[in-house]
């Protein structure tokens, strides 16, 4: 039986595909190439020395997805496919709800029709909203999300919970990611954002490579040790390995499972700048700007549930995250080739 990986050529998906194949798991990938390059497929094959089936298909295309389920022996699904830019989601809410929520509904309906009821879903720490205090635990109330992107994640979590209530033959795992950074050790796979990066690490690496002049720190008047925002950064390979455990969980038993994937440690923006400077030997000039609207002062996980129930724990620290991000950026200044 194969694992179907939606969005499998993207940043987190590609790293997860490599780790799945490294353990001998058969995979089938579906991606519409909206936010990735086809060369990501070649890099995954080169790294693993193995071939796999790739379908260029949109998850909203029920007919296309059905054909994949007819042609392949799919046992479970890891569902990464989605749009993820918070700012863009404010400008294009309909596109975000259509792609993320409607796309998931189409996928779930096709899965049900083909008797495949095991899914691992890419959720986000954003579902904890503005009202919970870190460290965040899975039993805290979710909602209170401030942007359309976050609302798509919250809505999909609700849909998946309702689906499980309606039919407990489903096995569903919601993974709430904290802040994935880093890249594959080889330097051949990493994050390749379009245009000006919104996220901290790709912005820093582009300053280091000379593509941007200087980092703007979004506020230094938060109630944190140095006044800048604190987040739980997690190495993308640790995150990928968390998915292998989650697939094992949904393949082993029915149920609705929810796990934070984070390290449990918070670093400030300036901590990350310092760690990156040490790892790369490059100075990162920065200026302090105003707060970014919708940002929290502090957001980090309690990571114990995943350890206790999945036997998973993030192993890679902030220095390694920065070294690997820099290796990827310096070896691929323009990201993946066209
Ligand atoms: P990404 O954009 O690199 O990967 C997503 C992939 O999905 C892309 O390759 C894109 O082409 C594909 N895709 C998008 N819409 C599709 C559709 N309708 N049909 C088929 N393919 C489609 O993003 P990522 O960082 O790898 O994130 C993966 C998932 O994890 C997303 O659902 C994202 O919301 C979630 N997530 C990411 C972060 C983060 O910081 N990167 C944090 C929390 C949650
Ligand atoms: N940040 C920043 N400058 C940037 C991008 C991000 O100061 O150019 C800060 C942001 O305010 C937050 C942290 O870095 O405190 C992480 O932001 P990111 O967008 O990477 O992730 P988020 O936690 O917001 O999803």
Short mmCIF file of C-alpha atoms and ligand atoms in Angstrom, two decimals:
data_model
loop_
_atom_site.label_atom_id
_atom_site.label_comp_id
_atom_site.label_asym_id
_atom_site.label_seq_id
_atom_site.Cartn_x
_atom_site.Cartn_y
_atom_site.Cartn_z
CA UNK A 1 0.00 0.00 0.00
CA UNK A 2 1.25 3.49 -0.84
CA UNK A 3 0.94 6.77 1.02
CA UNK A 4 -0.59 9.51 -1.14
CA UNK A 5 1.19 12.80 -0.42
CA UNK A 6 -0.77 15.88 -1.54
CA UNK A 7 1.43 18.96 -1.97
CA UNK A 8 4.38 16.57 -1.89
CA UNK A 9 6.71 18.74 -4.00
CA UNK A 10 6.45 21.72 -1.62
CA UNK A 11 8.77 22.62 1.24
CA UNK A 12 7.57 20.29 3.99
CA UNK A 13 6.12 17.70 1.60
CA UNK A 14 9.40 17.15 -0.26
CA UNK A 15 11.34 16.56 2.98
CA UNK A 16 8.64 14.16 4.15
CA UNK A 17 8.74 12.25 0.83
CA UNK A 18 12.50 11.72 1.27
CA UNK A 19 12.11 10.39 4.81
CA UNK A 20 9.19 8.13 3.80
CA UNK A 21 11.17 6.65 0.92
CA UNK A 22 14.26 6.25 3.11
CA UNK A 23 12.23 3.88 5.29
CA UNK A 24 11.05 1.91 2.25
CA UNK A 25 7.52 3.36 2.17
CA UNK A 26 5.95 3.54 -1.27
CA UNK A 27 4.64 7.01 -2.08
CA UNK A 28 2.45 8.63 -4.71
CA UNK A 29 2.60 12.41 -5.00
CA UNK A 30 -0.05 14.80 -6.24
CA UNK A 31 0.74 18.50 -6.65
CA UNK A 32 -0.57 21.18 -9.01
CA UNK A 33 2.87 22.92 -9.08
CA UNK A 34 1.27 26.19 -7.94
CA UNK A 35 3.92 26.90 -5.32
CA UNK A 36 6.82 24.64 -6.23
CA UNK A 37 9.04 23.69 -9.14
CA UNK A 38 9.03 20.39 -10.96
CA UNK A 39 12.77 20.16 -10.24
CA UNK A 40 11.86 19.41 -6.63
CA UNK A 41 10.70 16.00 -7.97
CA UNK A 42 14.14 15.37 -9.50
CA UNK A 43 15.87 16.37 -6.28
CA UNK A 44 13.78 13.93 -4.21
CA UNK A 45 14.61 11.13 -6.64
CA UNK A 46 18.31 12.03 -6.66
CA UNK A 47 18.51 12.11 -2.87
CA UNK A 48 16.76 8.79 -2.32
CA UNK A 49 18.00 7.01 -5.44
CA UNK A 50 14.39 5.85 -5.90
CA UNK A 51 11.61 6.61 -8.34
CA UNK A 52 8.01 7.36 -7.42
CA UNK A 53 4.74 8.27 -9.15
CA UNK A 54 3.99 11.95 -9.51
CA UNK A 55 0.63 13.28 -10.75
CA UNK A 56 0.30 16.92 -11.70
CA UNK A 57 -3.26 17.40 -10.50
CA UNK A 58 -5.27 19.86 -8.45
CA UNK A 59 -6.92 18.38 -5.36
CA UNK A 60 -10.13 20.19 -6.35
CA UNK A 61 -10.27 18.02 -9.49
CA UNK A 62 -12.44 15.12 -8.24
CA UNK A 63 -12.18 13.20 -11.51
CA UNK A 64 -8.39 13.51 -11.62
CA UNK A 65 -8.07 12.42 -8.00
CA UNK A 66 -10.44 9.47 -8.53
CA UNK A 67 -8.27 8.20 -11.37
CA UNK A 68 -5.24 8.26 -9.06
CA UNK A 69 -7.13 6.21 -6.47
CA UNK A 70 -8.20 3.78 -9.22
CA UNK A 71 -4.67 3.40 -10.63
CA UNK A 72 -2.76 3.22 -7.36
CA UNK A 73 -3.05 1.18 -4.20
CA UNK A 74 -3.46 4.04 -1.71
CA UNK A 75 -3.63 3.07 1.98
CA UNK A 76 -3.41 6.49 3.60
CA UNK A 77 -2.99 10.17 2.77
CA UNK A 78 -0.74 12.94 4.08
CA UNK A 79 -2.47 16.16 3.12
CA UNK A 80 -0.04 19.08 2.72
CA UNK A 81 -1.60 20.77 -0.34
CA UNK A 82 -2.78 24.26 0.45
CA UNK A 83 -2.07 27.95 0.13
CA UNK A 84 -0.19 29.33 3.13
CA UNK A 85 0.57 33.05 2.89
CA UNK A 86 -1.21 34.89 5.70
CA UNK A 87 -1.04 38.36 4.07
CA UNK A 88 -2.19 37.08 0.68
CA UNK A 89 -5.13 35.30 2.34
CA UNK A 90 -6.41 38.67 3.59
CA UNK A 91 -6.38 39.95 -0.02
CA UNK A 92 -7.77 36.76 -1.57
CA UNK A 93 -10.04 35.08 0.98
CA UNK A 94 -12.23 33.34 -1.61
CA UNK A 95 -9.20 31.75 -3.27
CA UNK A 96 -7.95 30.54 0.11
CA UNK A 97 -11.28 29.07 1.19
CA UNK A 98 -11.72 27.45 -2.21
CA UNK A 99 -8.24 25.98 -2.43
CA UNK A 100 -7.83 24.88 1.18
CA UNK A 101 -11.34 24.10 2.44
CA UNK A 102 -13.04 23.08 -0.80
CA UNK A 103 -9.89 21.21 -1.89
CA UNK A 104 -9.96 19.21 1.35
CA UNK A 105 -13.70 18.46 0.95
CA UNK A 106 -13.10 17.10 -2.56
CA UNK A 107 -10.16 15.01 -1.36
CA UNK A 108 -12.14 13.56 1.59
CA UNK A 109 -15.09 12.70 -0.63
CA UNK A 110 -12.86 10.90 -3.15
CA UNK A 111 -11.09 9.06 -0.31
CA UNK A 112 -14.42 7.94 1.16
CA UNK A 113 -15.67 6.73 -2.23
CA UNK A 114 -12.54 4.60 -2.55
CA UNK A 115 -12.69 3.26 1.00
CA UNK A 116 -9.54 5.07 2.11
CA UNK A 117 -10.21 6.57 5.55
CA UNK A 118 -6.78 7.35 6.94
CA UNK A 119 -5.46 10.89 6.78
CA UNK A 120 -2.74 13.02 8.35
CA UNK A 121 -3.48 16.73 8.01
CA UNK A 122 -1.09 19.72 8.05
CA UNK A 123 -2.61 22.03 10.61
CA UNK A 124 -0.89 24.91 12.31
CA UNK A 125 -0.23 26.48 15.69
CA UNK A 126 -2.25 29.40 14.32
CA UNK A 127 -5.46 27.53 15.30
CA UNK A 128 -4.67 28.31 18.97
CA UNK A 129 -5.60 31.91 18.15
CA UNK A 130 -4.87 35.00 20.21
CA UNK A 131 -6.31 33.92 23.56
CA UNK A 132 -4.20 30.99 24.75
CA UNK A 133 -0.97 31.36 26.71
CA UNK A 134 2.18 29.42 25.72
CA UNK A 135 3.24 26.68 26.19
CA UNK A 136 0.29 25.56 24.06
CA UNK A 137 -1.25 22.16 24.74
CA UNK A 138 -3.52 20.20 22.44
CA UNK A 139 -6.51 20.33 24.80
CA UNK A 140 -6.70 24.14 24.74
CA UNK A 141 -9.70 25.66 23.00
CA UNK A 142 -8.96 26.51 19.37
CA UNK A 143 -10.45 29.28 17.21
CA UNK A 144 -10.17 33.04 17.63
CA UNK A 145 -8.03 33.06 14.50
CA UNK A 146 -7.36 36.49 12.96
CA UNK A 147 -6.88 35.85 9.22
CA UNK A 148 -8.46 33.79 6.41
CA UNK A 149 -5.47 31.41 6.13
CA UNK A 150 -5.70 30.51 9.81
CA UNK A 151 -9.47 30.17 9.52
CA UNK A 152 -9.07 27.61 6.70
CA UNK A 153 -6.93 25.49 9.05
CA UNK A 154 -9.45 25.87 11.87
CA UNK A 155 -12.38 25.05 9.55
CA UNK A 156 -10.64 21.96 8.17
CA UNK A 157 -9.94 20.77 11.73
CA UNK A 158 -13.69 21.18 12.47
CA UNK A 159 -14.62 19.29 9.29
CA UNK A 160 -12.28 16.42 10.15
CA UNK A 161 -13.59 16.21 13.72
CA UNK A 162 -17.19 16.12 12.47
CA UNK A 163 -16.26 13.47 9.91
CA UNK A 164 -14.83 11.25 12.62
CA UNK A 165 -17.97 11.68 14.76
CA UNK A 166 -20.11 10.64 11.78
CA UNK A 167 -18.04 7.55 10.97
CA UNK A 168 -15.50 6.22 13.44
CA UNK A 169 -13.93 3.95 10.84
CA UNK A 170 -11.89 7.03 9.95
CA UNK A 171 -8.46 7.51 11.36
CA UNK A 172 -7.45 11.16 11.38
CA UNK A 173 -4.37 12.89 12.71
CA UNK A 174 -4.22 16.68 13.00
CA UNK A 175 -0.62 17.89 13.21
CA UNK A 176 -0.23 21.43 14.49
CA UNK A 177 3.10 22.67 13.18
CA UNK A 178 4.99 25.45 14.89
CA UNK A 179 7.65 27.31 12.79
CA UNK A 180 9.40 25.01 10.30
CA UNK A 181 12.84 26.21 9.14
CA UNK A 182 16.04 24.46 8.03
CA UNK A 183 16.63 22.29 5.02
CA UNK A 184 17.90 18.88 4.00
CA UNK A 185 21.51 18.28 5.09
CA UNK A 186 22.58 17.74 1.47
CA UNK A 187 21.82 21.39 0.63
CA UNK A 188 19.76 20.21 -2.37
CA UNK A 189 16.26 20.73 -0.89
CA UNK A 190 14.87 23.64 1.06
CA UNK A 191 12.36 26.47 1.20
CA UNK A 192 11.96 28.45 -2.03
CA UNK A 193 9.46 31.26 -1.51
CA UNK A 194 8.06 33.31 -4.37
CA UNK A 195 8.84 37.03 -4.25
CA UNK A 196 9.60 38.82 -1.00
CA UNK A 197 9.60 36.29 1.84
CA UNK A 198 7.04 36.83 4.60
CA UNK A 199 8.69 34.46 7.03
CA UNK A 200 11.71 35.22 9.14
CA UNK A 201 14.24 32.57 8.09
CA UNK A 202 13.94 32.91 4.29
CA UNK A 203 14.17 36.67 4.72
CA UNK A 204 17.38 36.30 6.76
CA UNK A 205 18.94 33.88 4.24
CA UNK A 206 18.14 36.29 1.39
CA UNK A 207 19.83 39.11 3.28
CA UNK A 208 22.84 36.84 3.83
CA UNK A 209 23.07 36.00 0.12
CA UNK A 210 22.79 39.68 -0.84
CA UNK A 211 19.30 39.61 -2.37
CA UNK A 212 17.85 41.92 0.30
CA UNK A 213 19.59 44.75 2.04
CA UNK A 214 18.47 44.37 5.58
CA UNK A 215 15.99 42.58 7.83
CA UNK A 216 13.14 44.52 9.40
CA UNK A 217 12.40 43.24 12.89
CA UNK A 218 8.67 43.58 13.38
CA UNK A 219 8.59 45.27 16.78
CA UNK A 220 10.88 45.20 19.83
CA UNK A 221 8.37 46.32 22.43
CA UNK A 222 6.72 42.98 23.16
CA UNK A 223 6.63 41.53 26.65
CA UNK A 224 9.48 39.08 25.90
CA UNK A 225 13.10 38.94 27.19
CA UNK A 226 14.50 41.19 24.41
CA UNK A 227 11.20 42.71 23.23
CA UNK A 228 11.07 40.81 19.91
CA UNK A 229 8.58 38.04 19.06
CA UNK A 230 9.26 34.54 20.41
CA UNK A 231 8.50 31.43 18.33
CA UNK A 232 9.07 27.68 18.41
CA UNK A 233 11.31 26.99 15.40
CA UNK A 234 11.48 23.35 14.31
CA UNK A 235 13.83 21.73 11.80
CA UNK A 236 11.90 20.62 8.71
CA UNK A 237 13.51 17.15 8.85
CA UNK A 238 12.29 16.68 12.44
CA UNK A 239 8.86 17.77 11.24
CA UNK A 240 9.05 15.28 8.36
CA UNK A 241 9.94 12.48 10.78
CA UNK A 242 6.90 13.42 12.88
CA UNK A 243 4.76 12.60 9.84
CA UNK A 244 6.19 9.09 9.65
CA UNK A 245 5.06 8.51 13.24
CA UNK A 246 1.65 10.01 12.48
CA UNK A 247 1.18 7.73 9.45
CA UNK A 248 2.05 4.78 11.68
CA UNK A 249 -0.59 5.97 14.15
CA UNK A 250 -3.43 6.29 11.61
CA UNK A 251 -2.46 3.01 9.97
CA UNK A 252 -2.44 1.25 13.36
CA UNK A 253 -5.74 2.36 14.90
CA UNK A 254 -8.92 4.30 14.21
CA UNK A 255 -9.47 7.57 16.02
CA UNK A 256 -9.05 11.33 15.94
CA UNK A 257 -5.59 12.31 17.14
CA UNK A 258 -4.12 15.78 17.61
CA UNK A 259 -0.43 16.56 18.13
CA UNK A 260 1.73 19.65 18.33
CA UNK A 261 4.91 19.32 16.31
CA UNK A 262 7.32 21.76 17.91
CA UNK A 263 10.40 21.70 20.11
CA UNK A 264 8.85 23.25 23.21
CA UNK A 265 11.54 25.96 23.14
CA UNK A 266 10.97 29.61 22.19
CA UNK A 267 13.56 31.81 20.49
CA UNK A 268 13.24 35.53 19.83
CA UNK A 269 13.82 37.17 16.45
CA UNK A 270 17.19 38.45 17.69
CA UNK A 271 18.14 34.99 19.02
CA UNK A 272 17.58 33.63 15.50
CA UNK A 273 19.58 36.45 13.91
CA UNK A 274 22.49 35.73 16.28
CA UNK A 275 22.35 31.96 15.72
CA UNK A 276 22.26 32.50 11.96
CA UNK A 277 25.23 34.86 12.04
CA UNK A 278 27.21 32.26 13.98
CA UNK A 279 26.23 29.45 11.60
CA UNK A 280 26.92 31.37 8.38
CA UNK A 281 29.71 33.76 9.35
CA UNK A 282 27.63 36.51 7.68
CA UNK A 283 26.49 39.66 9.39
CA UNK A 284 22.73 40.27 9.16
CA UNK A 285 22.01 43.99 9.24
CA UNK A 286 18.60 44.77 10.71
CA UNK A 287 16.37 47.69 11.59
CA UNK A 288 13.57 47.75 14.12
CA UNK A 289 10.20 48.40 12.50
CA UNK A 290 6.67 48.57 13.86
CA UNK A 291 4.78 45.51 15.02
CA UNK A 292 3.22 43.40 12.26
CA UNK A 293 -0.54 43.33 12.58
CA UNK A 294 -1.93 40.07 13.96
CA UNK A 295 1.42 38.92 15.47
CA UNK A 296 1.54 37.40 18.95
CA UNK A 297 4.34 38.22 21.39
CA UNK A 298 5.02 34.57 22.19
CA UNK A 299 4.02 31.25 20.67
CA UNK A 300 5.61 27.92 21.55
CA UNK A 301 4.45 24.38 22.08
CA UNK A 302 4.22 21.92 24.84
CA UNK A 303 5.62 18.97 22.85
CA UNK A 304 5.01 16.20 25.39
CA UNK A 305 1.94 14.59 23.87
CA UNK A 306 3.73 13.66 20.65
CA UNK A 307 6.60 12.25 22.71
CA UNK A 308 4.33 10.21 24.96
CA UNK A 309 1.97 8.89 22.29
CA UNK A 310 4.05 8.81 19.11
CA UNK A 311 7.53 8.47 20.57
CA UNK A 312 8.53 11.51 18.52
CA UNK A 313 10.71 14.39 19.63
CA UNK A 314 12.54 17.10 17.70
CA UNK A 315 16.27 16.33 17.81
CA UNK A 316 17.83 19.22 15.85
CA UNK A 317 18.63 22.49 17.61
CA UNK A 318 18.64 26.10 16.44
CA UNK A 319 22.30 26.04 15.33
CA UNK A 320 21.71 23.08 13.04
CA UNK A 321 18.52 24.70 11.68
CA UNK A 322 20.51 27.82 10.76
CA UNK A 323 23.46 25.88 9.28
CA UNK A 324 21.13 23.83 7.07
CA UNK A 325 19.07 26.85 5.96
CA UNK A 326 22.29 28.60 5.00
CA UNK A 327 23.73 25.60 3.14
CA UNK A 328 20.55 25.40 1.03
CA UNK A 329 20.45 29.14 0.30
CA UNK A 330 24.17 29.49 -0.45
CA UNK A 331 24.19 26.45 -2.76
CA UNK A 332 20.94 27.53 -4.48
CA UNK A 333 20.88 31.34 -4.51
CA UNK A 334 17.89 31.32 -6.87
CA UNK A 335 16.13 28.35 -5.31
CA UNK A 336 15.06 25.40 -7.44
CA UNK A 337 15.85 25.59 -11.15
CA UNK A 338 12.88 26.11 -13.51
P1 LIG B 1 4.37 24.78 0.16
O1 LIG B 1 3.62 25.86 -0.52
O2 LIG B 1 5.85 24.72 -0.03
O3 LIG B 1 3.76 23.36 -0.25
C1 LIG B 1 2.40 23.18 -0.55
C2 LIG B 1 2.30 22.44 -1.87
O4 LIG B 1 0.94 22.23 -2.19
C3 LIG B 1 2.93 23.24 -3.03
O5 LIG B 1 3.86 22.41 -3.71
C4 LIG B 1 1.72 23.59 -3.92
O6 LIG B 1 2.07 23.62 -5.29
C5 LIG B 1 0.74 22.49 -3.57
N1 LIG B 1 -0.68 22.86 -3.73
C6 LIG B 1 -1.31 23.97 -3.25
N2 LIG B 1 -2.61 23.95 -3.60
C7 LIG B 1 -2.81 22.79 -4.28
C8 LIG B 1 -3.94 22.20 -4.90
N3 LIG B 1 -5.14 22.80 -4.90
N4 LIG B 1 -3.79 21.02 -5.52
C9 LIG B 1 -2.58 20.40 -5.55
N5 LIG B 1 -1.48 20.90 -5.00
C10 LIG B 1 -1.59 22.10 -4.36
O7 LIG B 1 4.02 24.86 1.71
P2 LIG B 1 4.68 24.10 2.95
O8 LIG B 1 5.42 25.09 3.78
O9 LIG B 1 5.36 22.85 2.51
O10 LIG B 1 3.36 23.73 3.77
C11 LIG B 1 2.69 22.50 3.62
C12 LIG B 1 1.43 22.52 4.46
O11 LIG B 1 1.77 22.79 5.82
C13 LIG B 1 0.43 23.61 4.04
O12 LIG B 1 -0.88 23.08 4.16
C14 LIG B 1 0.66 24.70 5.06
O13 LIG B 1 -0.47 25.49 5.26
C15 LIG B 1 1.01 23.88 6.31
N6 LIG B 1 1.81 24.63 7.28
C16 LIG B 1 2.97 25.22 6.89
C17 LIG B 1 3.71 25.97 7.80
C18 LIG B 1 4.99 26.67 7.38
O14 LIG B 1 5.44 27.57 8.11
N7 LIG B 1 5.62 26.30 6.27
C19 LIG B 1 3.26 26.10 9.13
C20 LIG B 1 2.07 25.47 9.50
C21 LIG B 1 1.34 24.73 8.57
N1 LIG B 2 9.60 38.56 11.69
C1 LIG B 2 10.36 39.71 11.60
N2 LIG B 2 10.74 40.15 10.36
C2 LIG B 2 10.42 39.48 9.21
C3 LIG B 2 9.64 38.30 9.31
C4 LIG B 2 9.24 37.88 10.57
O1 LIG B 2 10.68 40.33 12.61
O2 LIG B 2 10.79 39.94 8.11
C5 LIG B 2 9.19 38.07 13.02
C6 LIG B 2 7.68 37.99 13.24
O3 LIG B 2 7.18 39.23 13.67
C7 LIG B 2 7.59 36.87 14.28
C8 LIG B 2 8.75 35.93 13.93
O4 LIG B 2 9.67 36.74 13.15
O5 LIG B 2 7.82 37.39 15.59
C9 LIG B 2 8.34 34.72 13.09
O6 LIG B 2 7.58 35.20 11.97
P1 LIG B 2 7.19 34.24 10.75
O7 LIG B 2 6.45 35.09 9.76
O8 LIG B 2 8.40 33.52 10.28
O9 LIG B 2 6.25 33.15 11.41
P2 LIG B 2 4.84 33.29 12.20
O10 LIG B 2 5.12 32.84 13.59
O11 LIG B 2 4.39 34.70 12.14
O12 LIG B 2 3.96 32.35 11.47
#
